[in-house]
Amino acid sequence: MNNDSIAEKMQKIDNRLQLEQRLRDSMPDIKIPEEKIEDVLFCFWGQPSYEILGWLPFLKFIKEKYNVKLTTCSSLQTASLYNFSAKHIAFKADFIPEFRSGLRLKQIAYYEDYKRLQGLLKIDMSKMVFPSSTFIGRHIFIGDCEWNIKNVLSVFPTNYYSPLDYSDININLPFKTDKPIVLLCNKNYRHVTFNSLDKSFFDSSELIRLKDFLTKHGFFCVYYQFDDIVAERGRDREQLHAENIFGNDDSSYFINPGLKNIDFKTLMGYMHASEFVISASGHVSYLSMLCRKDLYLMLACGHYTDYKSMSSIYQTKFEPFFSVDFMMPYLDSVVDERYKKTT
């Protein structure tokens, strides 16, 4: 990349920031009085991680505090998470194609994205309440409660936070086993950050090691691969394949060998049936905590305050690892005693 192209890219970013600043300056805070809560549509479009960590618990708190019937809107993928909503509107995940393809990496959609959604729903924009990357600094007041879980990478404020509950989810498993189950979740693509030693996925050799370990300890391994926008945009886009590792024997099952995402309700059903969860970092790993399952996480180097906060709120065990070489000895020292299984 030459200097001119870098300069042009920086200018586009600067122009975008200036436009967003003008929009922020022109948009007042959202203030919905208690008596109007049932008249608005609460929307979210963006990364499921942010939705799980920062938006859903706030809405559930509002519902419980004011004893109101909420109308909500989200992608089809996360629709089942709104079990506290009186009415929920779901739209397909590819509604904003450039977001789904990873060309616009962001935690929450921009204002113009919600404008497109507003056109689809044919609802007055003033009747929509939503967090937006364009107005991330804008205050949202519902009754006398302010949405304050904006930075999900810090310790969560919990004064307007209600823990989510999906304990009623139960599915018929598509396999039979008398062994205790462990769910192993991985990304569809290799994701290597700027530091080539910094990764948050399991490669084929590591998957084999983990499967053999779980089999040795008497567990049945259920395997799931999930889409991850960050991984799909990474400089190393090699797709991960595990068809020859899981699902071809009596000690494992591959949930989605076609690598299509399943809905969150079904995935949480597998989690409820599991003793604990081993996962690469991503939105799927948060779901295990919502199901009150212990989580052993392959995490790229960095902060994990969000997971620590979730662990405290949902009273689950959370252990991060930067390498399978560290994860497996730790698991070897705890699984038989903690989960009362023998070799």
PDB file of C-alpha atoms in Angstrom, residues 97-314:
ATOM      1  CA  PRO A  97     -25.520  -7.141   3.554  1.00  0.00           C
ATOM      2  CA  GLU A  98     -22.407  -5.003   3.972  1.00  0.00           C
ATOM      3  CA  PHE A  99     -22.490  -5.605   7.727  1.00  0.00           C
ATOM      4  CA  ARG A 100     -22.927  -9.358   7.367  1.00  0.00           C
ATOM      5  CA  SER A 101     -20.048  -9.616   4.898  1.00  0.00           C
ATOM      6  CA  GLY A 102     -17.752  -8.015   7.426  1.00  0.00           C
ATOM      7  CA  LEU A 103     -17.073  -4.892   5.375  1.00  0.00           C
ATOM      8  CA  ARG A 104     -18.319  -2.691   8.192  1.00  0.00           C
ATOM      9  CA  LEU A 105     -16.891  -3.975  11.408  1.00  0.00           C
ATOM     10  CA  LYS A 106     -18.715  -2.434  14.333  1.00  0.00           C
ATOM     11  CA  GLN A 107     -20.428  -3.462  17.510  1.00  0.00           C
ATOM     12  CA  ILE A 108     -23.656  -1.591  16.793  1.00  0.00           C
ATOM     13  CA  ALA A 109     -25.251  -0.445  13.529  1.00  0.00           C
ATOM     14  CA  TYR A 110     -25.087   3.171  12.383  1.00  0.00           C
ATOM     15  CA  TYR A 111     -28.022   5.557  12.232  1.00  0.00           C
ATOM     16  CA  GLU A 112     -28.550   5.049   8.485  1.00  0.00           C
ATOM     17  CA  ASP A 113     -28.852   1.298   9.083  1.00  0.00           C
ATOM     18  CA  TYR A 114     -31.733   1.894  11.474  1.00  0.00           C
ATOM     19  CA  LYS A 115     -33.240   4.242   8.916  1.00  0.00           C
ATOM     20  CA  ARG A 116     -33.332   1.341   6.464  1.00  0.00           C
ATOM     21  CA  LEU A 117     -34.928  -0.832   9.121  1.00  0.00           C
ATOM     22  CA  GLN A 118     -37.448   1.912   9.820  1.00  0.00           C
ATOM     23  CA  GLY A 119     -38.394   1.934   6.145  1.00  0.00           C
ATOM     24  CA  LEU A 120     -38.910  -1.817   6.223  1.00  0.00           C
ATOM     25  CA  LEU A 121     -41.061  -1.705   9.364  1.00  0.00           C
ATOM     26  CA  LYS A 122     -42.926   1.421   8.250  1.00  0.00           C
ATOM     27  CA  ILE A 123     -42.776   2.960  11.701  1.00  0.00           C
ATOM     28  CA  ASP A 124     -42.123   6.538  12.762  1.00  0.00           C
ATOM     29  CA  MET A 125     -38.453   6.993  13.668  1.00  0.00           C
ATOM     30  CA  SER A 126     -39.507   8.789  16.852  1.00  0.00           C
ATOM     31  CA  LYS A 127     -41.138   5.531  17.988  1.00  0.00           C
ATOM     32  CA  MET A 128     -37.858   3.595  17.764  1.00  0.00           C
ATOM     33  CA  VAL A 129     -35.391   3.350  20.642  1.00  0.00           C
ATOM     34  CA  PHE A 130     -31.991   1.937  19.723  1.00  0.00           C
ATOM     35  CA  PRO A 131     -28.303   2.156  20.553  1.00  0.00           C
ATOM     36  CA  SER A 132     -26.210   3.292  17.601  1.00  0.00           C
ATOM     37  CA  SER A 133     -22.535   3.661  16.781  1.00  0.00           C
ATOM     38  CA  THR A 134     -23.411   7.084  15.372  1.00  0.00           C
ATOM     39  CA  PHE A 135     -24.797   8.257  18.719  1.00  0.00           C
ATOM     40  CA  ILE A 136     -22.867   6.110  21.164  1.00  0.00           C
ATOM     41  CA  GLY A 137     -22.392   9.139  23.410  1.00  0.00           C
ATOM     42  CA  ARG A 138     -26.104   9.956  23.435  1.00  0.00           C
ATOM     43  CA  HIS A 139     -28.039   9.240  26.629  1.00  0.00           C
ATOM     44  CA  ILE A 140     -31.052   6.923  26.595  1.00  0.00           C
ATOM     45  CA  PHE A 141     -33.449   7.380  29.500  1.00  0.00           C
ATOM     46  CA  ILE A 142     -36.362   4.974  29.973  1.00  0.00           C
ATOM     47  CA  GLY A 143     -38.478   6.192  32.863  1.00  0.00           C
ATOM     48  CA  ASP A 144     -35.892   7.280  35.412  1.00  0.00           C
ATOM     49  CA  CYS A 145     -33.339   4.657  34.280  1.00  0.00           C
ATOM     50  CA  GLU A 146     -30.426   5.449  32.001  1.00  0.00           C
ATOM     51  CA  TRP A 147     -28.920   2.840  29.709  1.00  0.00           C
ATOM     52  CA  ASN A 148     -25.355   2.763  31.018  1.00  0.00           C
ATOM     53  CA  ILE A 149     -23.827  -0.513  29.771  1.00  0.00           C
ATOM     54  CA  LYS A 150     -22.093   1.079  26.793  1.00  0.00           C
ATOM     55  CA  ASN A 151     -18.542  -0.105  27.280  1.00  0.00           C
ATOM     56  CA  VAL A 152     -18.900  -3.878  27.476  1.00  0.00           C
ATOM     57  CA  LEU A 153     -15.150  -4.336  27.856  1.00  0.00           C
ATOM     58  CA  SER A 154     -15.180  -2.746  31.295  1.00  0.00           C
ATOM     59  CA  VAL A 155     -16.799  -3.806  34.570  1.00  0.00           C
ATOM     60  CA  PHE A 156     -20.556  -3.700  34.021  1.00  0.00           C
ATOM     61  CA  PRO A 157     -22.649  -1.289  36.064  1.00  0.00           C
ATOM     62  CA  THR A 158     -25.497  -3.416  37.400  1.00  0.00           C
ATOM     63  CA  ASN A 159     -27.888  -0.826  38.842  1.00  0.00           C
ATOM     64  CA  TYR A 160     -30.077  -1.161  35.719  1.00  0.00           C
ATOM     65  CA  TYR A 161     -29.170  -4.755  34.896  1.00  0.00           C
ATOM     66  CA  SER A 162     -31.381  -7.831  35.199  1.00  0.00           C
ATOM     67  CA  PRO A 163     -29.708 -11.223  34.639  1.00  0.00           C
ATOM     68  CA  LEU A 164     -31.097 -13.113  31.678  1.00  0.00           C
ATOM     69  CA  ASP A 165     -32.782 -16.469  32.257  1.00  0.00           C
ATOM     70  CA  TYR A 166     -33.116 -19.260  29.700  1.00  0.00           C
ATOM     71  CA  SER A 167     -33.411 -22.171  32.109  1.00  0.00           C
ATOM     72  CA  ASP A 168     -36.642 -23.327  30.443  1.00  0.00           C
ATOM     73  CA  ILE A 169     -34.905 -24.160  27.161  1.00  0.00           C
ATOM     74  CA  ASN A 170     -34.805 -27.882  26.487  1.00  0.00           C
ATOM     75  CA  ILE A 171     -34.225 -29.759  23.225  1.00  0.00           C
ATOM     76  CA  ASN A 172     -34.367 -33.358  22.067  1.00  0.00           C
ATOM     77  CA  LEU A 173     -30.782 -34.303  21.347  1.00  0.00           C
ATOM     78  CA  PRO A 174     -30.262 -35.878  17.886  1.00  0.00           C
ATOM     79  CA  PHE A 175     -27.971 -38.555  19.308  1.00  0.00           C
ATOM     80  CA  LYS A 176     -27.994 -41.064  22.141  1.00  0.00           C
ATOM     81  CA  THR A 177     -25.262 -41.423  24.732  1.00  0.00           C
ATOM     82  CA  ASP A 178     -25.028 -42.451  28.352  1.00  0.00           C
ATOM     83  CA  LYS A 179     -21.863 -40.393  28.772  1.00  0.00           C
ATOM     84  CA  PRO A 180     -21.775 -36.855  30.194  1.00  0.00           C
ATOM     85  CA  ILE A 181     -21.617 -34.241  27.433  1.00  0.00           C
ATOM     86  CA  VAL A 182     -19.106 -31.447  26.854  1.00  0.00           C
ATOM     87  CA  LEU A 183     -19.771 -28.784  24.200  1.00  0.00           C
ATOM     88  CA  LEU A 184     -16.741 -27.636  22.197  1.00  0.00           C
ATOM     89  CA  CYS A 185     -17.245 -24.448  20.138  1.00  0.00           C
ATOM     90  CA  ASN A 186     -14.875 -23.136  17.503  1.00  0.00           C
ATOM     91  CA  LYS A 187     -14.744 -20.505  14.773  1.00  0.00           C
ATOM     92  CA  ASN A 188     -15.293 -21.197  11.085  1.00  0.00           C
ATOM     93  CA  TYR A 189     -12.128 -19.348  10.116  1.00  0.00           C
ATOM     94  CA  ARG A 190      -8.643 -19.026  11.469  1.00  0.00           C
ATOM     95  CA  HIS A 191      -8.298 -15.631  13.149  1.00  0.00           C
ATOM     96  CA  VAL A 192      -4.775 -14.395  13.674  1.00  0.00           C
ATOM     97  CA  THR A 193      -4.310 -10.842  14.879  1.00  0.00           C
ATOM     98  CA  PHE A 194      -1.379  -8.561  14.112  1.00  0.00           C
ATOM     99  CA  ASN A 195       0.676 -10.728  16.441  1.00  0.00           C
ATOM    100  CA  SER A 196       0.922 -14.089  14.672  1.00  0.00           C
ATOM    101  CA  LEU A 197       1.162 -15.846  18.043  1.00  0.00           C
ATOM    102  CA  ASP A 198      -2.090 -14.283  19.191  1.00  0.00           C
ATOM    103  CA  LYS A 199      -5.047 -16.430  18.149  1.00  0.00           C
ATOM    104  CA  SER A 200      -8.502 -17.308  19.408  1.00  0.00           C
ATOM    105  CA  PHE A 201      -9.447 -20.499  17.595  1.00  0.00           C
ATOM    106  CA  PHE A 202      -8.610 -24.194  17.728  1.00  0.00           C
ATOM    107  CA  ASP A 203      -6.736 -25.662  14.758  1.00  0.00           C
ATOM    108  CA  SER A 204      -7.177 -29.274  13.639  1.00  0.00           C
ATOM    109  CA  SER A 205      -4.365 -30.705  15.736  1.00  0.00           C
ATOM    110  CA  GLU A 206      -5.710 -28.968  18.856  1.00  0.00           C
ATOM    111  CA  LEU A 207      -9.231 -30.239  18.182  1.00  0.00           C
ATOM    112  CA  ILE A 208      -7.897 -33.790  17.997  1.00  0.00           C
ATOM    113  CA  ARG A 209      -6.040 -33.334  21.280  1.00  0.00           C
ATOM    114  CA  LEU A 210      -9.130 -31.929  23.006  1.00  0.00           C
ATOM    115  CA  LYS A 211     -11.392 -34.661  21.669  1.00  0.00           C
ATOM    116  CA  ASP A 212      -8.964 -37.390  22.768  1.00  0.00           C
ATOM    117  CA  PHE A 213      -8.676 -35.759  26.187  1.00  0.00           C
ATOM    118  CA  LEU A 214     -12.442 -35.611  26.695  1.00  0.00           C
ATOM    119  CA  THR A 215     -12.882 -39.196  25.474  1.00  0.00           C
ATOM    120  CA  LYS A 216     -10.188 -40.384  27.886  1.00  0.00           C
ATOM    121  CA  HIS A 217     -12.056 -38.725  30.759  1.00  0.00           C
ATOM    122  CA  GLY A 218     -15.330 -40.394  29.826  1.00  0.00           C
ATOM    123  CA  PHE A 219     -17.077 -37.475  28.118  1.00  0.00           C
ATOM    124  CA  PHE A 220     -19.096 -37.354  24.907  1.00  0.00           C
ATOM    125  CA  CYS A 221     -17.873 -34.395  22.811  1.00  0.00           C
ATOM    126  CA  VAL A 222     -20.405 -32.269  20.921  1.00  0.00           C
ATOM    127  CA  TYR A 223     -18.758 -29.927  18.407  1.00  0.00           C
ATOM    128  CA  TYR A 224     -20.079 -26.651  16.944  1.00  0.00           C
ATOM    129  CA  GLN A 225     -18.467 -24.163  14.534  1.00  0.00           C
ATOM    130  CA  PHE A 226     -19.772 -20.604  14.413  1.00  0.00           C
ATOM    131  CA  ASP A 227     -19.414 -17.580  12.160  1.00  0.00           C
ATOM    132  CA  ASP A 228     -17.241 -14.805  13.455  1.00  0.00           C
ATOM    133  CA  ILE A 229     -17.142 -11.518  11.557  1.00  0.00           C
ATOM    134  CA  VAL A 230     -13.729 -10.571  12.909  1.00  0.00           C
ATOM    135  CA  ALA A 231     -12.281 -13.898  11.823  1.00  0.00           C
ATOM    136  CA  GLU A 232     -13.853 -13.616   8.373  1.00  0.00           C
ATOM    137  CA  ARG A 233     -12.181 -10.235   7.891  1.00  0.00           C
ATOM    138  CA  GLY A 234      -8.812 -11.326   9.238  1.00  0.00           C
ATOM    139  CA  ARG A 235      -5.669 -11.408   7.153  1.00  0.00           C
ATOM    140  CA  ASP A 236      -5.575 -15.173   7.533  1.00  0.00           C
ATOM    141  CA  ARG A 237      -8.883 -16.451   6.144  1.00  0.00           C
ATOM    142  CA  GLU A 238      -8.178 -20.157   5.969  1.00  0.00           C
ATOM    143  CA  GLN A 239     -11.396 -22.005   6.718  1.00  0.00           C
ATOM    144  CA  LEU A 240     -11.277 -24.567   9.492  1.00  0.00           C
ATOM    145  CA  HIS A 241     -12.513 -28.076   8.767  1.00  0.00           C
ATOM    146  CA  ALA A 242     -13.386 -30.717  11.345  1.00  0.00           C
ATOM    147  CA  GLU A 243     -15.561 -33.156   9.412  1.00  0.00           C
ATOM    148  CA  ASN A 244     -12.959 -35.916   9.780  1.00  0.00           C
ATOM    149  CA  ILE A 245     -12.582 -35.320  13.519  1.00  0.00           C
ATOM    150  CA  PHE A 246     -16.119 -35.203  14.924  1.00  0.00           C
ATOM    151  CA  GLY A 247     -19.283 -37.147  14.252  1.00  0.00           C
ATOM    152  CA  ASN A 248     -17.746 -40.221  12.681  1.00  0.00           C
ATOM    153  CA  ASP A 249     -17.524 -42.358  15.834  1.00  0.00           C
ATOM    154  CA  ASP A 250     -19.487 -43.135  18.998  1.00  0.00           C
ATOM    155  CA  SER A 251     -17.662 -40.560  21.134  1.00  0.00           C
ATOM    156  CA  SER A 252     -18.617 -37.322  19.361  1.00  0.00           C
ATOM    157  CA  TYR A 253     -21.270 -35.429  17.418  1.00  0.00           C
ATOM    158  CA  PHE A 254     -20.858 -32.566  14.907  1.00  0.00           C
ATOM    159  CA  ILE A 255     -23.817 -30.164  15.235  1.00  0.00           C
ATOM    160  CA  ASN A 256     -23.371 -28.323  11.937  1.00  0.00           C
ATOM    161  CA  PRO A 257     -21.044 -30.101   9.478  1.00  0.00           C
ATOM    162  CA  GLY A 258     -22.372 -27.812   6.730  1.00  0.00           C
ATOM    163  CA  LEU A 259     -21.053 -24.899   8.828  1.00  0.00           C
ATOM    164  CA  LYS A 260     -24.397 -23.125   8.960  1.00  0.00           C
ATOM    165  CA  ASN A 261     -25.214 -21.266  12.161  1.00  0.00           C
ATOM    166  CA  ILE A 262     -28.048 -22.672  14.237  1.00  0.00           C
ATOM    167  CA  ASP A 263     -30.432 -20.513  16.217  1.00  0.00           C
ATOM    168  CA  PHE A 264     -29.379 -19.531  19.711  1.00  0.00           C
ATOM    169  CA  LYS A 265     -32.251 -21.389  21.350  1.00  0.00           C
ATOM    170  CA  THR A 266     -31.076 -24.708  19.899  1.00  0.00           C
ATOM    171  CA  LEU A 267     -27.467 -23.972  20.795  1.00  0.00           C
ATOM    172  CA  MET A 268     -28.425 -23.164  24.389  1.00  0.00           C
ATOM    173  CA  GLY A 269     -30.303 -26.460  24.472  1.00  0.00           C
ATOM    174  CA  TYR A 270     -27.007 -28.222  23.796  1.00  0.00           C
ATOM    175  CA  MET A 271     -25.370 -26.103  26.491  1.00  0.00           C
ATOM    176  CA  HIS A 272     -27.980 -27.028  29.077  1.00  0.00           C
ATOM    177  CA  ALA A 273     -27.292 -30.683  28.300  1.00  0.00           C
ATOM    178  CA  SER A 274     -23.533 -30.232  28.798  1.00  0.00           C
ATOM    179  CA  GLU A 275     -21.400 -30.469  31.923  1.00  0.00           C
ATOM    180  CA  PHE A 276     -19.268 -27.515  30.824  1.00  0.00           C
ATOM    181  CA  VAL A 277     -18.251 -25.624  27.673  1.00  0.00           C
ATOM    182  CA  ILE A 278     -14.897 -25.221  25.937  1.00  0.00           C
ATOM    183  CA  SER A 279     -14.944 -22.430  23.378  1.00  0.00           C
ATOM    184  CA  ALA A 280     -13.015 -20.020  21.220  1.00  0.00           C
ATOM    185  CA  SER A 281     -13.838 -16.419  22.114  1.00  0.00           C
ATOM    186  CA  GLY A 282     -16.916 -14.911  20.473  1.00  0.00           C
ATOM    187  CA  HIS A 283     -20.637 -14.358  21.025  1.00  0.00           C
ATOM    188  CA  VAL A 284     -21.283 -18.103  21.425  1.00  0.00           C
ATOM    189  CA  SER A 285     -19.064 -18.255  24.497  1.00  0.00           C
ATOM    190  CA  TYR A 286     -21.238 -15.697  26.319  1.00  0.00           C
ATOM    191  CA  LEU A 287     -24.272 -17.931  25.857  1.00  0.00           C
ATOM    192  CA  SER A 288     -22.669 -20.624  28.006  1.00  0.00           C
ATOM    193  CA  MET A 289     -22.646 -18.225  30.946  1.00  0.00           C
ATOM    194  CA  LEU A 290     -26.295 -17.349  30.374  1.00  0.00           C
ATOM    195  CA  CYS A 291     -26.917 -21.101  30.708  1.00  0.00           C
ATOM    196  CA  ARG A 292     -24.919 -21.085  33.982  1.00  0.00           C
ATOM    197  CA  LYS A 293     -22.263 -23.385  32.544  1.00  0.00           C
ATOM    198  CA  ASP A 294     -18.581 -23.213  33.393  1.00  0.00           C
ATOM    199  CA  LEU A 295     -16.524 -21.829  30.518  1.00  0.00           C
ATOM    200  CA  TYR A 296     -12.963 -22.672  29.505  1.00  0.00           C
ATOM    201  CA  LEU A 297     -11.998 -20.156  26.853  1.00  0.00           C
ATOM    202  CA  MET A 298      -9.354 -19.886  24.164  1.00  0.00           C
ATOM    203  CA  LEU A 299      -8.852 -16.139  24.215  1.00  0.00           C
ATOM    204  CA  ALA A 300      -6.606 -13.918  22.112  1.00  0.00           C
ATOM    205  CA  CYS A 301      -4.208 -11.880  24.230  1.00  0.00           C
ATOM    206  CA  GLY A 302      -5.993  -8.916  25.731  1.00  0.00           C
ATOM    207  CA  HIS A 303      -8.508  -7.948  28.370  1.00  0.00           C
ATOM    208  CA  TYR A 304     -11.335 -10.232  29.424  1.00  0.00           C
ATOM    209  CA  THR A 305     -13.145  -8.007  31.910  1.00  0.00           C
ATOM    210  CA  ASP A 306     -16.414  -8.733  30.107  1.00  0.00           C
ATOM    211  CA  TYR A 307     -16.119 -12.445  30.848  1.00  0.00           C
ATOM    212  CA  LYS A 308     -15.143 -11.746  34.460  1.00  0.00           C
ATOM    213  CA  SER A 309     -18.220  -9.567  34.863  1.00  0.00           C
ATOM    214  CA  MET A 310     -20.451 -12.263  33.353  1.00  0.00           C
ATOM    215  CA  SER A 311     -18.876 -14.907  35.583  1.00  0.00           C
ATOM    216  CA  SER A 312     -19.672 -12.836  38.662  1.00  0.00           C
ATOM    217  CA  ILE A 313     -23.242 -12.026  37.622  1.00  0.00           C
ATOM    218  CA  TYR A 314     -24.187 -15.556  36.560  1.00  0.00           C
TER     219      TYR A 314
END
